[in-house]
Amino acid sequence: MNPQADWEQIERLFHEAVDLPAHERQTLLDSAPAAVRAEVESLLKAEDNTFLAVPPVHLAADLVDHQPGALAAGQKIGRYEIESLVTVGGMGEVYLARDPHGAPVALKILRRHLVLSPQAVDRFETEARAASALRHPNIITVCESGESAAGLFIAMEWVDGRTIRQVMNEGTVGPVRAADWSAQASRALAAAHAAGILHRDIKPDNMIVRNDGVLKILDFGLARLAGPVRIEPDSIGASGTISGTLSGTLLYMSPEILRGETATSASDVFSLGALLYELWTGRHPFAGETPLDVYEAIEGRLVAPPSTVRPGIPPAIDALILRMLDRDPDHRPSTADACEVFSKSSTTP
Amino acid sequence: MNSEGEVTSLLTAWSKGDPNALNELMPLVYNELHRMARRAWSGQQGVTLQPTALINEAYLKLAGAGNTSFQNRSHFFAVACTAMRQILVNHAKSRHAGKRGSGQFDLSLDDVQVSVNQEAAEVVALHEALERLQAIDERKSKVVEMRYFGGFSIEETAQALGISVITANRDWRLARTWLIREMSGEKP
């Protein structure tokens, strides 16, 4: 057959069929030659009006990113005054700023070109909404979110401290601190779950311990109200682009998320379990040389009880962390259950 | 010859069927757009980020405000969208290649980087799929180039390509669907 003639037939049939009701569409398709019909049917399945809706300008980031931290000290963002740049990330910058009373706030600013990325804006707004819906001593407080000449911003409580990732990188965390942080983290997450909000990105980089010992969970950027939310397997690099930054997240992903299933509160429990295992033992339960090793470990590696890695861990905690890492979400404890065990252990060291 | 005269005479030569004119025109347009994009996107507030606006501005700059030839303008837009596609795809590629294995644990910001890198990979995949579409149906690939990489509306795309709005719409719809299917790897 002549491919050009085929293509013309395919094109004609596609346009005739695409707006028809299902049964008429079928009759029309049935009358076409098999090869043309197969092609058109496969195209009709793929129809999606939102695809290619926005020019990918925000991806030309190296054109844009050569001035990170462009805001100068003294500059006003809303009612806040910039003091210094704290960190630069993919989404924008975090600044130390002062409110009109001189109190410090963390000001997160969405990088300007990302305003064109619906995904980034959605994520940014989710963070502002989810965290401000939660009032808990162990969850970072959002003071205000809005739009200024510099773009979208979120003003958050300023926390002087270090992330759990930073603390763990520096050395062993003793059982007293481990117990205390386990209790605080599970209390925060239990409160979020009670309010119907999932975090979906629990990892040591997202927990910060203030210098006075109070732990705060940050970054509700992926948070969603509990419910059937699908994380597309695509978002974990189906195109083979597994990066170093990704493996940081991959280490704390539950097996059901890796399989592309719906995230539930049990998925947060698994992530917290992996984090706490590492916190108590100093060893990550799914550590591996490559992202693929990690992937396989999460899918199937037998997890040794924490106490076999570091002796002396109380039996109740040993058993609890293992249950949090159960591959079957239904067999994992709830955050409220975990919270109860940890709260007991942290008061009786 | 200054760039105004040069671009105008290249556009005219090209519309008269001289294929070499396009080869000379493309680098001029690419360089100008790239320079303008770098300036416009480098953080000044209140400057547009839309490729369409840059392309219009580039036209005024390169062909001159006095150049009112409708045909020249249409041809320029078509060339400029190809250049814009190259710019965006090149940057997506470098982003995509540069971020591998950085192993950075930044304060809670890195998932966006992951998702933007993912988008970058998708743009590169789209670019490759578009090359395959071009082999089957060049006009449709051009419609996608103008709509997606150039940010032009259906009406502007139709005008620039000298086709009716209805045809542009139909091309856009089929091309987009074909690309989704192509990128998902599900062949019939």
XYZ file of C-alpha atoms in Angstrom, chain A:
349
model
C 0.000 0.000 0.000
C 1.061 3.578 -0.592
C 1.887 5.141 2.811
C 0.900 8.633 1.658
C -2.531 7.434 0.537
C -2.830 5.643 3.853
C -2.017 8.782 5.789
C -4.663 10.736 3.891
C -7.250 8.070 4.647
C -6.203 8.009 8.280
C -6.499 11.770 8.492
C -9.945 11.825 6.914
C -11.276 9.023 9.082
C -9.837 10.549 12.246
C -11.632 13.855 11.697
C -14.876 12.132 10.733
C -14.782 9.896 13.800
C -13.392 12.120 16.503
C -16.562 14.050 17.356
C -19.044 11.200 16.850
C -20.860 9.487 19.706
C -19.327 6.086 20.554
C -21.733 3.808 18.673
C -21.685 5.842 15.456
C -17.937 6.065 15.686
C -17.734 2.277 15.816
C -19.914 1.810 12.731
C -17.782 4.258 10.818
C -14.526 2.631 11.900
C -15.829 -0.832 11.014
C -16.205 0.228 7.409
C -12.529 1.172 7.024
C -9.628 -1.048 5.907
C -8.045 -2.880 8.847
C -4.695 -1.034 8.852
C -6.301 2.419 8.646
C -8.829 1.487 11.256
C -6.204 0.249 13.716
C -4.200 3.445 13.354
C -7.237 5.705 13.812
C -8.473 3.740 16.816
C -5.102 4.072 18.485
C -5.080 7.817 17.763
C -8.581 8.309 19.129
C -7.477 6.708 22.368
C -4.671 9.230 22.677
C -6.744 12.413 22.254
C -5.967 14.986 24.918
C -6.811 18.661 24.603
C -4.411 19.900 27.234
C -1.258 18.496 25.659
C 1.197 21.124 24.396
C -0.897 23.930 25.832
C 1.977 26.016 27.157
C 5.263 26.882 25.429
C 8.142 25.270 27.344
C 9.909 28.549 28.003
C 10.470 27.766 31.651
C 12.726 24.908 30.608
C 15.246 27.287 29.114
C 16.321 27.668 32.700
C 19.987 28.219 32.054
C 19.003 31.324 30.122
C 17.145 32.453 33.151
C 19.059 31.053 36.069
C 22.293 32.917 35.792
C 21.117 35.396 38.368
C 19.810 33.233 41.176
C 19.180 35.128 44.321
C 18.497 38.265 42.349
C 16.722 39.971 45.224
C 18.904 42.403 47.102
C 18.946 43.083 50.824
C 16.442 45.772 51.704
C 14.130 44.965 48.791
C 10.441 44.741 49.694
C 8.315 41.714 48.846
C 4.800 42.495 49.942
C 5.236 43.698 53.491
C 8.487 41.806 53.997
C 11.998 43.127 53.699
C 14.698 40.856 52.250
C 17.683 40.327 54.479
C 19.718 37.535 52.870
C 19.564 34.570 50.533
C 19.277 31.229 52.333
C 19.115 28.660 49.583
C 18.550 28.316 45.855
C 16.585 25.413 44.508
C 14.836 24.297 41.403
C 11.693 26.170 42.164
C 13.104 29.407 43.374
C 14.897 30.885 46.272
C 14.369 30.994 49.996
C 15.318 34.235 51.703
C 15.574 35.324 55.269
C 13.302 38.363 55.501
C 11.760 40.547 58.200
C 8.101 41.329 58.727
C 7.042 44.900 59.630
C 7.627 44.114 63.313
C 11.178 42.989 62.625
C 10.417 39.306 63.205
C 12.281 36.892 60.904
C 10.384 34.924 58.247
C 11.470 32.463 55.584
C 10.358 33.831 52.244
C 10.073 31.300 49.461
C 9.783 32.839 46.001
C 8.696 30.995 42.902
C 11.209 31.572 40.176
C 9.726 33.920 37.635
C 9.872 31.737 34.556
C 8.206 28.897 36.442
C 5.043 30.966 36.509
C 4.604 29.596 33.000
C 4.758 26.014 34.242
C 1.297 24.955 35.406
C 2.899 22.112 37.359
C 5.184 24.412 39.307
C 2.469 26.955 40.089
C 0.141 24.187 41.162
C 2.786 22.779 43.453
C 3.607 26.149 44.917
C -0.021 26.951 45.647
C -0.612 23.501 47.092
C 2.184 24.080 49.544
C 0.737 27.377 50.672
C -2.770 25.965 51.012
C -1.947 22.677 52.688
C 0.425 24.068 55.263
C -1.820 26.987 56.142
C -4.700 24.564 56.683
C -2.637 22.881 59.386
C -1.898 24.388 62.762
C 0.491 22.184 64.634
C 3.638 22.923 66.668
C 5.562 20.379 64.572
C 4.428 21.653 61.181
C 5.973 24.748 59.673
C 3.567 27.669 59.897
C 2.679 29.585 56.755
C 2.153 33.259 57.604
C 0.996 34.467 54.241
C 1.115 33.665 50.571
C 0.619 36.064 47.729
C 1.902 37.718 44.655
C 4.353 40.572 44.467
C 6.249 42.290 41.678
C 8.884 39.574 42.065
C 6.374 36.767 41.572
C 4.512 34.363 43.807
C 5.776 34.079 47.357
C 5.116 32.177 50.571
C 6.119 33.672 53.907
C 6.824 30.997 56.491
C 7.868 30.780 60.072
C 11.645 31.144 60.352
C 13.345 28.085 61.844
C 16.897 28.271 63.126
C 18.181 24.741 62.901
C 19.314 21.885 60.718
C 17.477 19.329 58.634
C 17.508 15.717 59.786
C 19.480 14.974 56.636
C 22.194 17.398 57.750
C 22.214 15.985 61.281
C 22.465 12.381 60.035
C 25.264 13.329 57.638
C 27.282 14.541 60.576
C 27.153 11.316 62.560
C 25.197 8.954 64.717
C 21.980 10.096 66.321
C 21.649 8.696 69.839
C 18.528 6.824 71.051
C 17.232 9.701 73.187
C 17.149 12.158 70.318
C 15.901 9.453 67.939
C 12.992 8.691 70.266
C 12.160 12.356 70.714
C 12.224 13.137 66.994
C 10.234 9.979 66.156
C 7.526 11.099 68.544
C 7.442 14.667 67.203
C 7.457 13.608 63.553
C 4.714 11.037 64.005
C 2.596 13.514 65.989
C 2.839 16.052 63.168
C 1.994 13.530 60.512
C -0.861 12.098 62.561
C -2.305 15.617 62.831
C -2.049 16.118 59.063
C -3.689 12.771 58.405
C -6.442 13.542 60.915
C -7.113 16.705 58.894
C -7.248 14.613 55.719
C -3.969 15.902 54.282
C -1.193 13.676 52.948
C 2.371 14.937 52.800
C 3.558 12.585 50.035
C 7.185 13.622 50.239
C 8.402 12.619 53.679
C 12.196 12.510 53.790
C 14.982 13.745 56.086
C 15.479 16.888 53.977
C 11.923 17.893 54.755
C 12.278 17.806 58.521
C 14.135 20.492 60.341
C 15.120 20.405 64.011
C 15.164 23.810 65.586
C 18.109 24.621 67.836
C 15.851 24.228 70.878
C 14.979 20.659 69.809
C 11.539 21.242 68.277
C 11.085 19.332 65.045
C 9.157 20.880 62.143
C 7.902 19.186 58.993
C 8.354 21.349 55.899
C 7.374 21.328 52.303
C 3.818 20.395 51.733
C 4.415 21.130 48.049
C 3.253 17.700 47.010
C 0.565 17.506 49.640
C -2.963 16.697 48.647
C -6.160 16.183 50.436
C -6.405 12.476 51.100
C -8.213 10.654 48.373
C -7.525 8.892 45.157
C -4.552 10.842 43.862
C -2.474 9.059 41.316
C 1.219 9.722 41.080
C 2.067 8.901 37.504
C 4.943 6.431 37.195
C 6.286 8.981 34.737
C 7.181 11.318 37.521
C 9.809 8.895 38.725
C 11.718 8.970 35.505
C 10.109 6.492 33.145
C 12.153 8.046 30.373
C 15.302 6.753 31.990
C 16.474 10.005 33.492
C 17.166 8.971 37.002
C 19.131 11.770 38.541
C 20.972 12.131 41.789
C 18.333 14.464 43.071
C 15.680 11.933 42.262
C 17.333 9.090 44.113
C 17.142 11.251 47.222
C 13.399 11.076 46.934
C 13.261 7.536 45.607
C 14.789 6.196 48.835
C 11.660 7.148 50.752
C 9.033 6.095 48.234
C 6.632 3.321 49.119
C 6.326 0.281 46.853
C 2.771 1.218 45.864
C 3.915 4.686 44.726
C 6.713 3.096 42.702
C 4.090 0.951 41.027
C 2.136 4.071 40.144
C -0.727 3.374 42.496
C -2.738 5.823 44.535
C -1.014 7.477 47.471
C -2.726 6.978 50.815
C -1.836 7.866 54.382
C -0.171 4.418 54.548
C 2.296 5.621 51.883
C 3.340 8.464 54.202
C 3.704 5.877 56.985
C 6.072 3.828 54.836
C 8.201 6.882 54.008
C 8.346 7.841 57.666
C 9.258 4.245 58.524
C 12.221 4.343 56.119
C 13.326 7.664 57.591
C 13.046 6.437 61.181
C 14.863 3.192 60.388
C 17.766 5.303 59.141
C 17.505 7.628 62.113
C 17.620 4.810 64.698
C 20.190 2.565 63.013
C 22.276 4.958 60.933
C 21.633 2.716 57.929
C 19.016 3.161 55.240
C 16.868 0.026 54.832
C 16.883 0.265 51.030
C 20.324 1.731 50.358
C 21.803 0.725 47.018
C 24.518 1.597 44.552
C 22.156 2.670 41.791
C 18.567 3.876 41.634
C 17.672 0.485 40.186
C 19.138 -1.276 43.241
C 17.073 1.010 45.458
C 13.988 0.348 43.404
C 14.470 -3.403 43.735
C 15.204 -3.158 47.437
C 11.961 -1.244 48.066
C 10.081 -3.784 45.990
C 11.494 -6.892 47.607
C 14.440 -6.718 49.996
C 13.869 -8.385 53.343
C 14.284 -5.697 55.980
C 16.303 -6.788 59.009
C 14.894 -5.651 62.374
C 16.536 -2.330 63.364
C 17.844 -3.943 66.562
C 20.016 -6.327 64.514
C 21.741 -3.307 62.987
C 22.063 -1.373 66.210
C 21.513 -3.383 69.389
C 19.565 -1.865 72.244
C 16.574 -0.519 70.327
C 13.442 -1.117 72.463
C 11.409 -4.107 71.194
C 8.207 -2.052 70.773
C 9.998 0.385 68.454
C 11.822 -2.396 66.649
C 8.510 -4.061 65.816
C 6.748 -0.794 64.986
C 9.336 0.373 62.424
C 9.205 -3.033 60.726
C 5.424 -2.839 60.526
C 5.639 0.678 59.068
C 7.781 -0.820 56.297
C 5.340 -3.623 55.497
C 4.961 -3.903 51.728
C 1.221 -4.280 52.102
C -0.231 -0.837 52.930
C -3.095 -2.504 54.805
C -0.679 -4.117 57.254
C 1.008 -0.857 58.228
C 0.026 0.903 61.454
C -1.724 4.264 61.227
C 0.217 7.406 62.120
C -1.940 7.665 65.250
C -0.820 4.158 66.346
C 2.810 4.956 65.612
C 2.465 8.199 67.493
C 1.228 6.374 70.588
C 4.182 3.955 70.679
C 6.765 6.679 70.058
C 5.239 9.069 72.564
C 5.476 6.410 75.289
C 9.075 5.585 74.435
C 10.242 9.188 74.322
C 8.932 9.917 77.801
C 10.498 6.742 79.250
C 13.979 6.626 77.771
